[in-house]
Amino acid sequence: MTMSFEASFKKLVPAVDFCALRFVEETTEQLSVRQNVAEPMQKGVDLGAMVTVIHQGGYGYAATSDLTESGIKDAIGRAQNFAKLSRGRAVADYSKLTLPKLSQPANPAFSAYVSPVAKALSTLTIAEKIELLLAESAKSKFDDRIIDWSASLWSTQTRQLYITADGMSIAQNFDFLVPALSVTAHDANDTQTRSFGGRYNGFCQQGGLEILERSGFFGAGRATAEEALQLLQAPNCPTGKMDVILMPDQMMLQIHESIGHPLELDRILGDERNFAGTSFVTLDMFGKYQYGSPLLNVTFDPNRTEQFASYAFDDDGAPAEKQFIIEAGLLKRPLGGAISQARANIDGVANSRACSWNRPPIDRMANLNIEAGNTSLEDMIAGIDKGVMMKTNVSWSIDDSRNKFQFGCEYGQEIINGKLGNVLKNPNYRGISATFWRSLSAVGSTSTVEVMGTPYCGKGEPNQVIRVGHAAPACKFSGIDVFGGEATES
């Protein structure tokens, strides 16, 4: 199929400044068990191609699910016409773009990417995979107070081919796996839910069945249920200014909302203003603005192979490499691909990404990580007189400029005089992105790092829901506004 694509494309490509075709084929399988009963399996296959044309400063694209020669020809014609219509009317002169060329990859091996798979999902039958889920489901129900419980496994295989008129060819094959568990307990007037990896499927990675062991899925059914029962008996989180330790499954959301989205360059340029919002960050901040404390080091790293959004090239054909976004707290570069970089006249990263063949690439987070520090979790706890450790996001709210926020977690634990104390329910905290990261007072060592992410990052018009990775250590923040789920009399 690849050979026929390349042959058809080369034969049909018009005499324009730049022409590329991006083919995507995606196969999904979703298995789930609820209350020890297997639910109907969901399977799907989606494939198509997007053609991009740039000519004389105009830019156009067109998608098609008709992968015959006539279908590709029609898409090329539509893209060429849109490029003509947009010439002189767009926000940028696309003739000034640095376009991907055949000679760009320094190493020919980088023209292909394959997810690392130690144990393929195909080594198990569907029945065997359901048995794995049934086993964890059965372990979850050991107490009458447990009223709902479920386990699921979502796998996706994505095959992409990116080819240009001058002969550049990039093949990338991805294997994604997302395990999930959730347990809900009820007693008297209280209902509490505890989830494995969070309600946004945080334990998502590239690879095969080895991800289940890596994430701690086996045995998580019982452990998750036990924590749901603990929450029923737990007091509400106290209210006041105090130190907070955010564990990696909450750091994931904190990075995503208050670093990732504000630093997307198209958002800074105003493109998302009427849909997903703008940003408190402005172009003049890069290279000057102290985003966080000197302990804050944030990297765009699409090369960490097990992470959810790793790749060798973005969807505009730009080679991807690790870059510091924030170093020692200083804001260095935005999350902007080739088009946004040309518009803003600023260096960015290779993060032009599309959720499917029928969407154009836009500036998206990929793997956005916090680099590990040198403080153990034990030392972090020991250094706190009064505080709360929080795990697993359950709710979030942030304003249109990605600045003022409040986040809620599923599970908390008090810290008193340097020691962990009671489990707490309904732990919440609030802050302002522009100052919150300067309260970072300790960054966990590599022993605290977890590789997480989300399949559900939404942005763009029409909407695109895309995969994002966030690896982070446990982090301590000082003097944070914390509050519980119930008001208390002063």
Tab-separated table of N, CA and C in Angstrom, residues 82-144:
chain	number	residue	atom	x	y	z
A	82	PHE	N	-7.346	25.836	-2.697
A	82	PHE	CA	-7.372	26.587	-1.442
A	82	PHE	C	-6.096	27.412	-1.274
A	83	ALA	N	-4.945	26.855	-1.691
A	83	ALA	CA	-3.686	27.607	-1.614
A	83	ALA	C	-3.752	28.859	-2.480
A	84	LYS	N	-4.359	28.722	-3.646
A	84	LYS	CA	-4.514	29.870	-4.534
A	84	LYS	C	-5.421	30.926	-3.917
A	85	LEU	N	-6.532	30.478	-3.326
A	85	LEU	CA	-7.491	31.410	-2.736
A	85	LEU	C	-6.927	32.133	-1.509
A	86	SER	N	-6.044	31.456	-0.773
A	86	SER	CA	-5.524	32.050	0.462
A	86	SER	C	-4.344	32.986	0.223
A	87	ARG	N	-3.771	32.966	-0.983
A	87	ARG	CA	-2.610	33.784	-1.282
A	87	ARG	C	-2.901	35.261	-1.030
A	88	GLY	N	-2.100	35.883	-0.172
A	88	GLY	CA	-2.265	37.299	0.131
A	88	GLY	C	-3.379	37.604	1.105
A	89	ARG	N	-4.111	36.593	1.552
A	89	ARG	CA	-5.244	36.819	2.459
A	89	ARG	C	-5.045	36.165	3.824
A	90	ALA	N	-3.974	35.399	4.003
A	90	ALA	CA	-3.748	34.665	5.241
A	90	ALA	C	-2.976	35.515	6.255
A	91	VAL	N	-2.877	35.008	7.485
A	91	VAL	CA	-2.172	35.742	8.539
A	91	VAL	C	-0.664	35.667	8.346
A	92	ALA	N	-0.191	34.787	7.456
A	92	ALA	CA	1.250	34.651	7.227
A	92	ALA	C	1.519	34.465	5.745
A	93	ASP	N	2.729	34.823	5.333
A	93	ASP	CA	3.201	34.541	3.979
A	93	ASP	C	3.913	33.196	4.041
A	94	TYR	N	3.234	32.166	3.553
A	94	TYR	CA	3.752	30.803	3.716
A	94	TYR	C	4.969	30.520	2.849
A	95	SER	N	5.303	31.416	1.949
A	95	SER	CA	6.512	31.224	1.149
A	95	SER	C	7.763	31.398	2.002
A	96	LYS	N	7.606	31.981	3.192
A	96	LYS	CA	8.756	32.206	4.068
A	96	LYS	C	9.012	31.045	5.023
A	97	LEU	N	8.196	30.011	4.938
A	97	LEU	CA	8.377	28.849	5.804
A	97	LEU	C	9.632	28.073	5.430
A	98	THR	N	10.283	27.510	6.448
A	98	THR	CA	11.343	26.537	6.203
A	98	THR	C	10.669	25.178	6.068
A	99	LEU	N	10.586	24.689	4.847
A	99	LEU	CA	9.826	23.474	4.578
A	99	LEU	C	10.701	22.237	4.723
A	100	PRO	N	10.106	21.095	5.138
A	100	PRO	CA	10.895	19.872	5.237
A	100	PRO	C	11.389	19.430	3.867
A	101	LYS	N	12.660	19.047	3.814
A	101	LYS	CA	13.268	18.591	2.569
A	101	LYS	C	13.851	17.198	2.749
A	102	LEU	N	14.049	16.519	1.645
A	102	LEU	CA	14.614	15.171	1.657
A	102	LEU	C	15.951	15.135	2.377
A	103	SER	N	16.725	16.208	2.257
A	103	SER	CA	18.063	16.218	2.815
A	103	SER	C	18.099	16.561	4.303
A	104	GLN	N	16.949	16.919	4.896
A	104	GLN	CA	16.960	17.377	6.277
A	104	GLN	C	17.383	16.321	7.293
A	105	PRO	N	16.836	15.092	7.257
A	105	PRO	CA	17.234	14.138	8.290
A	105	PRO	C	18.733	13.849	8.223
A	106	ALA	N	19.471	14.184	9.302
A	106	ALA	CA	20.915	13.947	9.319
A	106	ALA	C	21.229	12.463	9.327
A	107	ASN	N	20.349	11.684	9.925
A	107	ASN	CA	20.544	10.244	10.000
A	107	ASN	C	19.368	9.560	9.312
A	108	PRO	N	19.588	8.776	8.260
A	108	PRO	CA	18.481	8.131	7.549
A	108	PRO	C	17.608	7.261	8.450
A	109	ALA	N	18.159	6.781	9.546
A	109	ALA	CA	17.377	5.943	10.451
A	109	ALA	C	16.234	6.717	11.091
A	110	PHE	N	16.366	8.045	11.148
A	110	PHE	CA	15.331	8.858	11.756
A	110	PHE	C	14.113	9.009	10.850
A	111	SER	N	14.165	8.469	9.642
A	111	SER	CA	13.021	8.562	8.750
A	111	SER	C	11.972	7.499	9.056
A	112	ALA	N	12.168	6.784	10.147
A	112	ALA	CA	11.190	5.792	10.580
A	112	ALA	C	11.125	5.790	12.099
A	113	TYR	N	9.941	5.485	12.635
A	113	TYR	CA	9.766	5.385	14.080
A	113	TYR	C	8.845	4.210	14.353
A	114	VAL	N	9.201	3.401	15.363
A	114	VAL	CA	8.377	2.263	15.765
A	114	VAL	C	8.306	2.240	17.282
A	115	SER	N	7.101	2.164	17.834
A	115	SER	CA	6.957	2.063	19.287
A	115	SER	C	7.681	0.833	19.810
A	116	PRO	N	8.343	0.933	20.954
A	116	PRO	CA	9.001	-0.241	21.538
A	116	PRO	C	7.972	-1.181	22.153
A	117	VAL	N	7.873	-2.393	21.666
A	117	VAL	CA	6.902	-3.373	22.158
A	117	VAL	C	7.656	-4.625	22.599
A	118	ALA	N	7.632	-4.894	23.901
A	118	ALA	CA	8.292	-6.091	24.422
A	118	ALA	C	7.381	-7.318	24.316
A	119	LYS	N	6.084	-7.113	24.524
A	119	LYS	CA	5.131	-8.226	24.449
A	119	LYS	C	3.879	-7.725	23.738
A	120	ALA	N	3.696	-8.138	22.513
A	120	ALA	CA	2.591	-7.645	21.689
A	120	ALA	C	1.239	-8.065	22.256
A	121	LEU	N	0.248	-7.204	22.084
A	121	LEU	CA	-1.105	-7.547	22.527
A	121	LEU	C	-1.632	-8.776	21.814
A	122	SER	N	-1.155	-8.997	20.601
A	122	SER	CA	-1.625	-10.138	19.812
A	122	SER	C	-1.202	-11.475	20.391
A	123	THR	N	-0.297	-11.469	21.387
A	123	THR	CA	0.093	-12.736	22.022
A	123	THR	C	-1.016	-13.271	22.916
A	124	LEU	N	-2.001	-12.439	23.227
A	124	LEU	CA	-3.166	-12.872	23.989
A	124	LEU	C	-4.409	-12.800	23.114
A	125	THR	N	-5.292	-13.755	23.277
A	125	THR	CA	-6.578	-13.691	22.589
A	125	THR	C	-7.467	-12.664	23.287
A	126	ILE	N	-8.557	-12.293	22.631
A	126	ILE	CA	-9.505	-11.364	23.253
A	126	ILE	C	-10.038	-11.954	24.551
A	127	ALA	N	-10.321	-13.252	24.538
A	127	ALA	CA	-10.828	-13.909	25.750
A	127	ALA	C	-9.821	-13.832	26.889
A	128	GLU	N	-8.550	-13.991	26.575
A	128	GLU	CA	-7.515	-13.923	27.612
A	128	GLU	C	-7.380	-12.506	28.168
A	129	LYS	N	-7.516	-11.506	27.311
A	129	LYS	CA	-7.446	-10.123	27.800
A	129	LYS	C	-8.644	-9.811	28.702
A	130	ILE	N	-9.813	-10.317	28.337
A	130	ILE	CA	-10.993	-10.112	29.184
A	130	ILE	C	-10.815	-10.808	30.522
A	131	GLU	N	-10.168	-11.981	30.522
A	131	GLU	CA	-9.903	-12.681	31.779
A	131	GLU	C	-9.023	-11.860	32.706
A	132	LEU	N	-8.054	-11.136	32.134
A	132	LEU	CA	-7.222	-10.244	32.953
A	132	LEU	C	-8.076	-9.181	33.630
A	133	LEU	N	-9.000	-8.620	32.873
A	133	LEU	CA	-9.869	-7.582	33.424
A	133	LEU	C	-10.833	-8.156	34.470
A	134	LEU	N	-11.365	-9.340	34.198
A	134	LEU	CA	-12.275	-9.983	35.152
A	134	LEU	C	-11.575	-10.269	36.476
A	135	ALA	N	-10.296	-10.638	36.391
A	135	ALA	CA	-9.540	-10.949	37.611
A	135	ALA	C	-9.406	-9.708	38.487
A	136	GLU	N	-9.057	-8.563	37.885
A	136	GLU	CA	-8.936	-7.332	38.668
A	136	GLU	C	-10.299	-6.846	39.148
A	137	SER	N	-11.316	-7.039	38.340
A	137	SER	CA	-12.668	-6.651	38.729
A	137	SER	C	-13.117	-7.437	39.959
A	138	ALA	N	-12.871	-8.754	39.954
A	138	ALA	CA	-13.288	-9.600	41.070
A	138	ALA	C	-12.593	-9.200	42.367
A	139	LYS	N	-11.334	-8.764	42.267
A	139	LYS	CA	-10.588	-8.359	43.464
A	139	LYS	C	-11.119	-7.054	44.055
A	140	SER	N	-11.832	-6.288	43.240
A	140	SER	CA	-12.325	-4.983	43.695
A	140	SER	C	-13.534	-5.100	44.613
A	141	LYS	N	-14.309	-6.165	44.473
A	141	LYS	CA	-15.563	-6.286	45.214
A	141	LYS	C	-15.372	-7.251	46.387
A	142	PHE	N	-15.005	-6.699	47.554
A	142	PHE	CA	-14.823	-7.539	48.739
A	142	PHE	C	-15.549	-6.965	49.949
A	143	ASP	N	-16.345	-5.917	49.714
A	143	ASP	CA	-17.036	-5.230	50.806
A	143	ASP	C	-18.380	-4.743	50.278
A	144	ASP	N	-19.428	-4.862	51.107
A	144	ASP	CA	-20.774	-4.474	50.671
A	144	ASP	C	-20.893	-2.980	50.373
